[in-house]
PDB file of C-alpha atoms in Angstrom:
ATOM      1  CA  MET W   1       8.002 -17.503  -1.008  1.00  0.00           C
ATOM      2  CA  LEU W   2      10.090 -14.367  -1.536  1.00  0.00           C
ATOM      3  CA  GLU W   3      10.920 -14.047   2.159  1.00  0.00           C
ATOM      4  CA  ASN W   4      11.887 -17.715   2.394  1.00  0.00           C
ATOM      5  CA  THR W   5      14.171 -17.243  -0.609  1.00  0.00           C
ATOM      6  CA  PHE W   6      15.815 -14.224   1.025  1.00  0.00           C
ATOM      7  CA  GLN W   7      16.295 -16.177   4.238  1.00  0.00           C
ATOM      8  CA  GLN W   8      17.997 -19.030   2.378  1.00  0.00           C
ATOM      9  CA  GLU W   9      20.282 -16.581   0.597  1.00  0.00           C
ATOM     10  CA  LEU W  10      21.290 -15.090   3.948  1.00  0.00           C
ATOM     11  CA  GLU W  11      22.329 -18.447   5.400  1.00  0.00           C
ATOM     12  CA  PRO W  12      26.148 -18.844   5.610  1.00  0.00           C
ATOM     13  CA  ASN W  13      28.170 -21.297   3.497  1.00  0.00           C
ATOM     14  CA  ARG W  14      25.575 -21.649   0.758  1.00  0.00           C
ATOM     15  CA  TYR W  15      28.079 -21.004  -2.051  1.00  0.00           C
ATOM     16  CA  ASP W  16      31.613 -22.130  -2.712  1.00  0.00           C
ATOM     17  CA  ALA W  17      34.563 -19.934  -3.729  1.00  0.00           C
ATOM     18  CA  ASN W  18      33.430 -20.013  -7.370  1.00  0.00           C
ATOM     19  CA  GLY W  19      29.929 -18.852  -6.527  1.00  0.00           C
ATOM     20  CA  HIS W  20      28.324 -22.268  -7.081  1.00  0.00           C
ATOM     21  CA  CYS W  21      25.788 -23.755  -4.680  1.00  0.00           C
ATOM     22  CA  VAL W  22      27.320 -26.082  -2.116  1.00  0.00           C
ATOM     23  CA  GLY W  23      26.272 -29.729  -2.418  1.00  0.00           C
ATOM     24  CA  PRO W  24      25.354 -32.063  -5.263  1.00  0.00           C
ATOM     25  CA  ALA W  25      22.970 -30.908  -7.987  1.00  0.00           C
ATOM     26  CA  THR W  26      19.762 -32.916  -7.778  1.00  0.00           C
ATOM     27  CA  SER W  27      16.468 -32.414  -9.559  1.00  0.00           C
ATOM     28  CA  GLY W  28      14.386 -34.179  -6.908  1.00  0.00           C
ATOM     29  CA  PRO W  29      10.758 -34.988  -7.729  1.00  0.00           C
ATOM     30  CA  LEU W  30      10.434 -31.961  -9.996  1.00  0.00           C
ATOM     31  CA  LYS W  31      11.216 -32.285 -13.660  1.00  0.00           C
ATOM     32  CA  PHE W  32      13.284 -29.720 -15.490  1.00  0.00           C
ATOM     33  CA  PRO W  33      11.263 -26.936 -17.129  1.00  0.00           C
ATOM     34  CA  ASP W  34      10.338 -27.171 -20.787  1.00  0.00           C
ATOM     35  CA  ARG W  35      11.267 -24.371 -23.145  1.00  0.00           C
ATOM     36  CA  LEU W  36       8.214 -22.709 -24.683  1.00  0.00           C
ATOM     37  CA  ASP W  37       8.452 -21.694 -28.317  1.00  0.00           C
ATOM     38  CA  TRP W  38       6.094 -18.881 -29.242  1.00  0.00           C
ATOM     39  CA  ASP W  39       4.629 -18.435 -32.700  1.00  0.00           C
ATOM     40  CA  LEU W  40       4.359 -14.658 -33.022  1.00  0.00           C
ATOM     41  CA  ASN W  41       2.993 -12.934 -36.097  1.00  0.00           C
ATOM     42  CA  GLU W  42       3.735  -9.332 -37.049  1.00  0.00           C
ATOM     43  CA  GLU W  43       0.620  -8.013 -35.347  1.00  0.00           C
ATOM     44  CA  LEU W  44       1.548  -9.560 -31.991  1.00  0.00           C
ATOM     45  CA  VAL W  45       5.149  -8.374 -32.278  1.00  0.00           C
ATOM     46  CA  ASP W  46       3.901  -4.840 -32.906  1.00  0.00           C
ATOM     47  CA  ILE W  47       1.592  -5.007 -29.854  1.00  0.00           C
ATOM     48  CA  ILE W  48       4.419  -6.291 -27.644  1.00  0.00           C
ATOM     49  CA  GLU W  49       6.808  -3.582 -28.812  1.00  0.00           C
ATOM     50  CA  ARG W  50       4.250  -0.827 -28.206  1.00  0.00           C
ATOM     51  CA  ALA W  51       3.508  -2.238 -24.738  1.00  0.00           C
ATOM     52  CA  ALA W  52       7.233  -2.266 -23.924  1.00  0.00           C
ATOM     53  CA  GLU W  53       7.608   1.342 -25.106  1.00  0.00           C
ATOM     54  CA  ASP W  54       4.620   2.401 -22.980  1.00  0.00           C
ATOM     55  CA  ALA W  55       6.034   0.613 -19.926  1.00  0.00           C
ATOM     56  CA  GLU W  56       9.410   2.321 -20.388  1.00  0.00           C
ATOM     57  CA  LYS W  57       7.724   5.713 -20.767  1.00  0.00           C
ATOM     58  CA  ARG W  58       5.746   5.237 -17.539  1.00  0.00           C
ATOM     59  CA  THR W  59       8.841   4.064 -15.678  1.00  0.00           C
ATOM     60  CA  LYS W  60      10.812   7.159 -16.717  1.00  0.00           C
ATOM     61  CA  ASP W  61       7.898   9.357 -15.603  1.00  0.00           C
ATOM     62  CA  LEU W  62       8.029   7.975 -12.038  1.00  0.00           C
ATOM     63  CA  GLN W  63       9.910   9.812  -9.312  1.00  0.00           C
ATOM     64  CA  LEU W  64      10.812   7.747  -6.247  1.00  0.00           C
ATOM     65  CA  ARG W  65      12.270   9.111  -3.040  1.00  0.00           C
ATOM     66  CA  ILE W  66      12.786   7.055   0.108  1.00  0.00           C
ATOM     67  CA  MET W  67      13.263   8.754   3.479  1.00  0.00           C
ATOM     68  CA  VAL W  68      14.706   6.659   6.277  1.00  0.00           C
ATOM     69  CA  HIS W  69      13.168   7.596   9.629  1.00  0.00           C
ATOM     70  CA  ASP W  70      14.984   6.107  12.611  1.00  0.00           C
ATOM     71  CA  ALA W  71      14.282   8.644  15.361  1.00  0.00           C
ATOM     72  CA  PHE W  72      11.676   6.293  16.840  1.00  0.00           C
ATOM     73  CA  GLY W  73       9.573   3.303  15.822  1.00  0.00           C
ATOM     74  CA  LYS W  74       6.207   1.706  16.467  1.00  0.00           C
ATOM     75  CA  GLY W  75       7.238   0.798  20.014  1.00  0.00           C
ATOM     76  CA  ALA W  76       7.431   4.455  21.020  1.00  0.00           C
ATOM     77  CA  ILE W  77       4.079   5.144  19.350  1.00  0.00           C
ATOM     78  CA  LYS W  78       2.423   2.282  21.226  1.00  0.00           C
ATOM     79  CA  LYS W  79       3.809   3.583  24.531  1.00  0.00           C
ATOM     80  CA  CYS W  80       1.814   6.746  23.838  1.00  0.00           C
ATOM     81  CA  LYS W  81      -1.291   4.524  23.561  1.00  0.00           C
ATOM     82  CA  LEU W  82      -1.632   5.249  19.840  1.00  0.00           C
ATOM     83  CA  GLY W  83      -1.896   2.848  16.910  1.00  0.00           C
ATOM     84  CA  PRO W  84       1.147   3.042  14.579  1.00  0.00           C
ATOM     85  CA  ASP W  85      -1.015   2.976  11.433  1.00  0.00           C
ATOM     86  CA  GLY W  86      -3.280   5.777  12.643  1.00  0.00           C
ATOM     87  CA  PHE W  87      -0.284   7.798  13.810  1.00  0.00           C
ATOM     88  CA  ILE W  88       1.422   7.570  10.408  1.00  0.00           C
ATOM     89  CA  GLN W  89      -1.828   8.360   8.582  1.00  0.00           C
ATOM     90  CA  MET W  90      -2.315  11.521  10.654  1.00  0.00           C
ATOM     91  CA  ALA W  91       1.302  12.517   9.945  1.00  0.00           C
ATOM     92  CA  ILE W  92       0.683  12.054   6.212  1.00  0.00           C
ATOM     93  CA  GLN W  93      -2.501  14.145   6.349  1.00  0.00           C
ATOM     94  CA  LEU W  94      -0.722  16.911   8.248  1.00  0.00           C
ATOM     95  CA  ALA W  95       2.191  16.933   5.796  1.00  0.00           C
ATOM     96  CA  PHE W  96      -0.107  17.043   2.764  1.00  0.00           C
ATOM     97  CA  TYR W  97      -2.207  19.854   4.234  1.00  0.00           C
ATOM     98  CA  LYS W  98       0.867  21.928   5.051  1.00  0.00           C
ATOM     99  CA  GLU W  99       2.144  21.458   1.496  1.00  0.00           C
ATOM    100  CA  HIS W 100      -1.111  22.006  -0.436  1.00  0.00           C
ATOM    101  CA  GLN W 101      -3.412  23.818   2.026  1.00  0.00           C
ATOM    102  CA  GLN W 102      -6.200  21.344   1.377  1.00  0.00           C
ATOM    103  CA  PHE W 103      -7.377  17.817   2.121  1.00  0.00           C
ATOM    104  CA  CYS W 104      -7.718  15.171  -0.554  1.00  0.00           C
ATOM    105  CA  LEU W 105      -9.189  11.747  -1.172  1.00  0.00           C
ATOM    106  CA  THR W 106      -6.775   9.275   0.409  1.00  0.00           C
ATOM    107  CA  TYR W 107      -6.551   5.535  -0.187  1.00  0.00           C
ATOM    108  CA  GLU W 108      -5.351   2.881   2.225  1.00  0.00           C
ATOM    109  CA  ALA W 109      -5.854  -0.843   1.640  1.00  0.00           C
ATOM    110  CA  GLY W 110      -7.464  -2.888   4.407  1.00  0.00           C
ATOM    111  CA  MET W 111      -7.005  -6.659   4.354  1.00  0.00           C
ATOM    112  CA  MET W 112     -10.105  -8.878   4.410  1.00  0.00           C
ATOM    113  CA  ARG W 113      -8.439 -12.159   5.393  1.00  0.00           C
ATOM    114  CA  LEU W 114     -11.400 -13.030   7.634  1.00  0.00           C
ATOM    115  CA  PHE W 115     -13.386 -13.933   4.516  1.00  0.00           C
ATOM    116  CA  ARG W 116     -12.812 -16.778   2.119  1.00  0.00           C
ATOM    117  CA  ASP W 117     -11.192 -15.395  -1.053  1.00  0.00           C
ATOM    118  CA  GLY W 118     -11.191 -12.011   0.691  1.00  0.00           C
ATOM    119  CA  ARG W 119      -8.845  -9.437  -0.776  1.00  0.00           C
ATOM    120  CA  THR W 120      -9.018  -5.765   0.186  1.00  0.00           C
ATOM    121  CA  GLU W 121     -11.380  -3.009   1.228  1.00  0.00           C
ATOM    122  CA  THR W 122     -10.634   0.693   1.139  1.00  0.00           C
ATOM    123  CA  VAL W 123      -9.879   2.470   4.397  1.00  0.00           C
ATOM    124  CA  ARG W 124     -10.507   6.203   4.065  1.00  0.00           C
ATOM    125  CA  PRO W 125      -8.121   8.037   6.420  1.00  0.00           C
ATOM    126  CA  VAL W 126      -9.631  11.480   5.845  1.00  0.00           C
ATOM    127  CA  THR W 127     -12.358  11.936   8.465  1.00  0.00           C
ATOM    128  CA  GLN W 128     -13.825  14.770  10.514  1.00  0.00           C
ATOM    129  CA  GLN W 129     -11.515  13.738  13.344  1.00  0.00           C
ATOM    130  CA  SER W 130      -8.379  13.747  11.172  1.00  0.00           C
ATOM    131  CA  CYS W 131      -9.266  17.153   9.703  1.00  0.00           C
ATOM    132  CA  ALA W 132      -9.856  18.572  13.193  1.00  0.00           C
ATOM    133  CA  PHE W 133      -6.413  17.374  14.289  1.00  0.00           C
ATOM    134  CA  VAL W 134      -4.657  18.764  11.212  1.00  0.00           C
ATOM    135  CA  LYS W 135      -6.340  22.169  11.500  1.00  0.00           C
ATOM    136  CA  ALA W 136      -5.481  22.329  15.192  1.00  0.00           C
ATOM    137  CA  MET W 137      -1.824  21.571  14.454  1.00  0.00           C
ATOM    138  CA  CYS W 138      -1.762  24.376  11.881  1.00  0.00           C
ATOM    139  CA  ASN W 139      -3.324  26.851  14.299  1.00  0.00           C
ATOM    140  CA  PRO W 140      -0.649  28.429  16.546  1.00  0.00           C
ATOM    141  CA  LYS W 141      -3.344  29.342  19.101  1.00  0.00           C
ATOM    142  CA  THR W 142      -4.197  25.691  19.762  1.00  0.00           C
ATOM    143  CA  SER W 143      -2.563  24.297  22.891  1.00  0.00           C
ATOM    144  CA  LYS W 144      -0.321  21.209  22.844  1.00  0.00           C
ATOM    145  CA  GLU W 145      -2.748  19.410  25.120  1.00  0.00           C
ATOM    146  CA  GLU W 146      -5.645  20.059  22.724  1.00  0.00           C
ATOM    147  CA  CYS W 147      -3.571  18.841  19.758  1.00  0.00           C
ATOM    148  CA  ARG W 148      -2.598  15.732  21.714  1.00  0.00           C
ATOM    149  CA  LYS W 149      -6.236  15.029  22.534  1.00  0.00           C
ATOM    150  CA  LEU W 150      -7.350  15.510  18.924  1.00  0.00           C
ATOM    151  CA  LEU W 151      -4.553  13.210  17.725  1.00  0.00           C
ATOM    152  CA  TYR W 152      -5.762  10.507  20.099  1.00  0.00           C
ATOM    153  CA  PHE W 153      -9.373  10.859  18.880  1.00  0.00           C
ATOM    154  CA  ALA W 154      -8.274  10.807  15.226  1.00  0.00           C
ATOM    155  CA  CYS W 155      -6.131   7.678  15.702  1.00  0.00           C
ATOM    156  CA  GLU W 156      -8.879   5.889  17.618  1.00  0.00           C
ATOM    157  CA  ASN W 157     -11.404   6.704  14.896  1.00  0.00           C
ATOM    158  CA  HIS W 158      -8.984   5.559  12.179  1.00  0.00           C
ATOM    159  CA  GLN W 159      -8.394   2.264  13.956  1.00  0.00           C
ATOM    160  CA  GLU W 160     -12.131   1.693  14.248  1.00  0.00           C
ATOM    161  CA  THR W 161     -12.614   2.546  10.547  1.00  0.00           C
ATOM    162  CA  ALA W 162      -9.906   0.054   9.577  1.00  0.00           C
ATOM    163  CA  ARG W 163     -11.465  -2.584  11.831  1.00  0.00           C
ATOM    164  CA  ARG W 164     -14.862  -2.135  10.212  1.00  0.00           C
ATOM    165  CA  ALA W 165     -13.335  -2.402   6.749  1.00  0.00           C
ATOM    166  CA  MET W 166     -11.710  -5.722   7.715  1.00  0.00           C
ATOM    167  CA  ILE W 167     -15.062  -7.240   8.723  1.00  0.00           C
ATOM    168  CA  GLY W 168     -16.876  -6.172   5.559  1.00  0.00           C
ATOM    169  CA  GLU W 169     -18.368  -2.910   6.796  1.00  0.00           C
ATOM    170  CA  GLY W 170     -16.482  -0.651   4.418  1.00  0.00           C
ATOM    171  CA  VAL W 171     -18.262   1.239   1.654  1.00  0.00           C
ATOM    172  CA  ASP W 172     -16.069   1.145  -1.444  1.00  0.00           C
ATOM    173  CA  ARG W 173     -16.366  -2.519  -2.409  1.00  0.00           C
ATOM    174  CA  HIS W 174     -20.129  -2.359  -1.899  1.00  0.00           C
ATOM    175  CA  LEU W 175     -20.329   0.712  -4.114  1.00  0.00           C
ATOM    176  CA  PHE W 176     -18.187  -0.992  -6.739  1.00  0.00           C
ATOM    177  CA  CYS W 177     -20.468  -4.035  -6.659  1.00  0.00           C
ATOM    178  CA  LEU W 178     -23.501  -1.795  -7.171  1.00  0.00           C
ATOM    179  CA  TYR W 179     -21.696  -0.164 -10.091  1.00  0.00           C
ATOM    180  CA  ILE W 180     -21.030  -3.555 -11.732  1.00  0.00           C
ATOM    181  CA  VAL W 181     -24.661  -4.576 -11.252  1.00  0.00           C
ATOM    182  CA  SER W 182     -25.877  -1.265 -12.708  1.00  0.00           C
ATOM    183  CA  LYS W 183     -23.740  -1.860 -15.793  1.00  0.00           C
ATOM    184  CA  ALA W 184     -25.057  -5.405 -16.165  1.00  0.00           C
ATOM    185  CA  LEU W 185     -28.648  -4.172 -15.886  1.00  0.00           C
ATOM    186  CA  LYS W 186     -27.899  -1.188 -18.137  1.00  0.00           C
ATOM    187  CA  ILE W 187     -28.967   1.249 -15.410  1.00  0.00           C
ATOM    188  CA  ASP W 188     -27.323   4.664 -15.567  1.00  0.00           C
ATOM    189  CA  SER W 189     -26.317   5.858 -12.096  1.00  0.00           C
ATOM    190  CA  PRO W 190     -24.800   9.379 -11.978  1.00  0.00           C
ATOM    191  CA  PHE W 191     -24.211   8.939  -8.236  1.00  0.00           C
ATOM    192  CA  LEU W 192     -22.072   5.809  -8.643  1.00  0.00           C
ATOM    193  CA  GLN W 193     -20.213   7.298 -11.589  1.00  0.00           C
ATOM    194  CA  GLN W 194     -19.353  10.399  -9.578  1.00  0.00           C
ATOM    195  CA  VAL W 195     -18.336   8.558  -6.404  1.00  0.00           C
ATOM    196  CA  LEU W 196     -16.191   5.975  -8.162  1.00  0.00           C
ATOM    197  CA  GLY W 197     -14.777   8.526 -10.586  1.00  0.00           C
ATOM    198  CA  GLU W 198     -13.255  10.780  -7.927  1.00  0.00           C
ATOM    199  CA  PRO W 199      -9.435  10.749  -8.133  1.00  0.00           C
ATOM    200  CA  TRP W 200      -7.275   9.389  -5.335  1.00  0.00           C
ATOM    201  CA  ARG W 201      -4.574  12.012  -4.756  1.00  0.00           C
ATOM    202  CA  LEU W 202      -2.865  10.090  -1.963  1.00  0.00           C
ATOM    203  CA  SER W 203      -2.221   6.365  -2.022  1.00  0.00           C
ATOM    204  CA  THR W 204      -0.674   5.161   1.232  1.00  0.00           C
ATOM    205  CA  SER W 205      -0.716   1.370   1.009  1.00  0.00           C
ATOM    206  CA  GLN W 206       2.385  -0.705   1.695  1.00  0.00           C
ATOM    207  CA  THR W 207       3.123  -4.414   1.667  1.00  0.00           C
ATOM    208  CA  PRO W 208       4.614  -5.613   4.983  1.00  0.00           C
ATOM    209  CA  HIS W 209       8.225  -6.644   4.618  1.00  0.00           C
ATOM    210  CA  ASP W 210       8.213  -9.507   7.161  1.00  0.00           C
ATOM    211  CA  GLN W 211       4.945 -11.411   6.890  1.00  0.00           C
ATOM    212  CA  THR W 212       6.345 -14.865   7.684  1.00  0.00           C
ATOM    213  CA  GLY W 213       8.803 -14.111  10.474  1.00  0.00           C
ATOM    214  CA  VAL W 214      11.593 -16.132   8.838  1.00  0.00           C
ATOM    215  CA  LEU W 215      13.745 -13.032   8.389  1.00  0.00           C
ATOM    216  CA  ARG W 216      13.800 -12.463  12.173  1.00  0.00           C
ATOM    217  CA  THR W 217      14.114  -8.715  11.782  1.00  0.00           C
ATOM    218  CA  ASN W 218      14.018  -8.195  15.565  1.00  0.00           C
ATOM    219  CA  GLU W 219      17.317 -10.080  15.818  1.00  0.00           C
ATOM    220  CA  PHE W 220      18.723  -8.827  12.526  1.00  0.00           C
ATOM    221  CA  PRO W 221      17.452  -5.262  11.875  1.00  0.00           C
ATOM    222  CA  GLU W 222      19.815  -4.999   8.891  1.00  0.00           C
ATOM    223  CA  ARG W 223      17.442  -7.349   7.056  1.00  0.00           C
ATOM    224  CA  LEU W 224      14.671  -4.758   7.081  1.00  0.00           C
ATOM    225  CA  SER W 225      13.553  -3.585   3.657  1.00  0.00           C
ATOM    226  CA  PHE W 226      11.285  -0.865   2.362  1.00  0.00           C
ATOM    227  CA  GLY W 227       8.588  -3.375   1.474  1.00  0.00           C
ATOM    228  CA  GLY W 228       6.458  -2.593  -1.541  1.00  0.00           C
ATOM    229  CA  GLY W 229       3.406  -0.620  -2.539  1.00  0.00           C
ATOM    230  CA  PHE W 230       1.123   0.294  -5.407  1.00  0.00           C
ATOM    231  CA  GLY W 231       2.376   2.397  -8.272  1.00  0.00           C
ATOM    232  CA  PRO W 232       0.698   5.671  -9.280  1.00  0.00           C
ATOM    233  CA  VAL W 233      -2.615   5.319 -11.082  1.00  0.00           C
ATOM    234  CA  ARG W 234      -2.954   8.885 -12.341  1.00  0.00           C
ATOM    235  CA  GLN W 235      -0.917  12.011 -13.014  1.00  0.00           C
ATOM    236  CA  CYS W 236       0.189  14.177 -10.075  1.00  0.00           C
ATOM    237  CA  LEU W 237      -0.413  11.380  -7.595  1.00  0.00           C
ATOM    238  CA  ASP W 238       1.456  11.247  -4.313  1.00  0.00           C
ATOM    239  CA  GLN W 239       2.366   7.691  -3.283  1.00  0.00           C
ATOM    240  CA  LEU W 240       3.384   7.114   0.328  1.00  0.00           C
TER     241      LEU W 240
END
């Protein structure tokens, strides 16, 4: 709906010189919206005000920086016989390791559209293959050919991991289901508590910016946007 709205706004001659929509105003089959009058007591007003203050505090605590990379795009990555998603994930892992000298739990959302009411499954980019590539890149004694080979293996493994998550062979949603069942049955599971309690330091999910094709970004690259992603869920979290 959002992309269709953007597309309509981009069409020429939609507004007159005064900024009004061109054409007669008609309501069509839809009736005009009804105004809702809320009966709020002092307790509800207090809750709303505290929620607004908390939201403002969290917003001010967020730092956002957008870097525009236009040296090459997914086409160049594909010509190297690499998947764009895997390539970017390996770049993120390498950057994080160079900055912090360690690996961390990384989250990427995988879509489960193959299933009815399917939502997401977690893709875990940090693997033995990704770590081998990162360590090789940070080792000046490793040859370019070896780094190239390790990058290929890491991207191939990441693509296979993402594929398995899309068909229901991920682990996180299954673990979460077991956790819910354990709570319902009042069964204490230290294993599930530990696994699901580990913090995600890197969150790398992003909403595609052209899911419908109506924006025709291939013809009009100026219509490209930065898309959207999840906000931080804990302190000191890196969102990419």
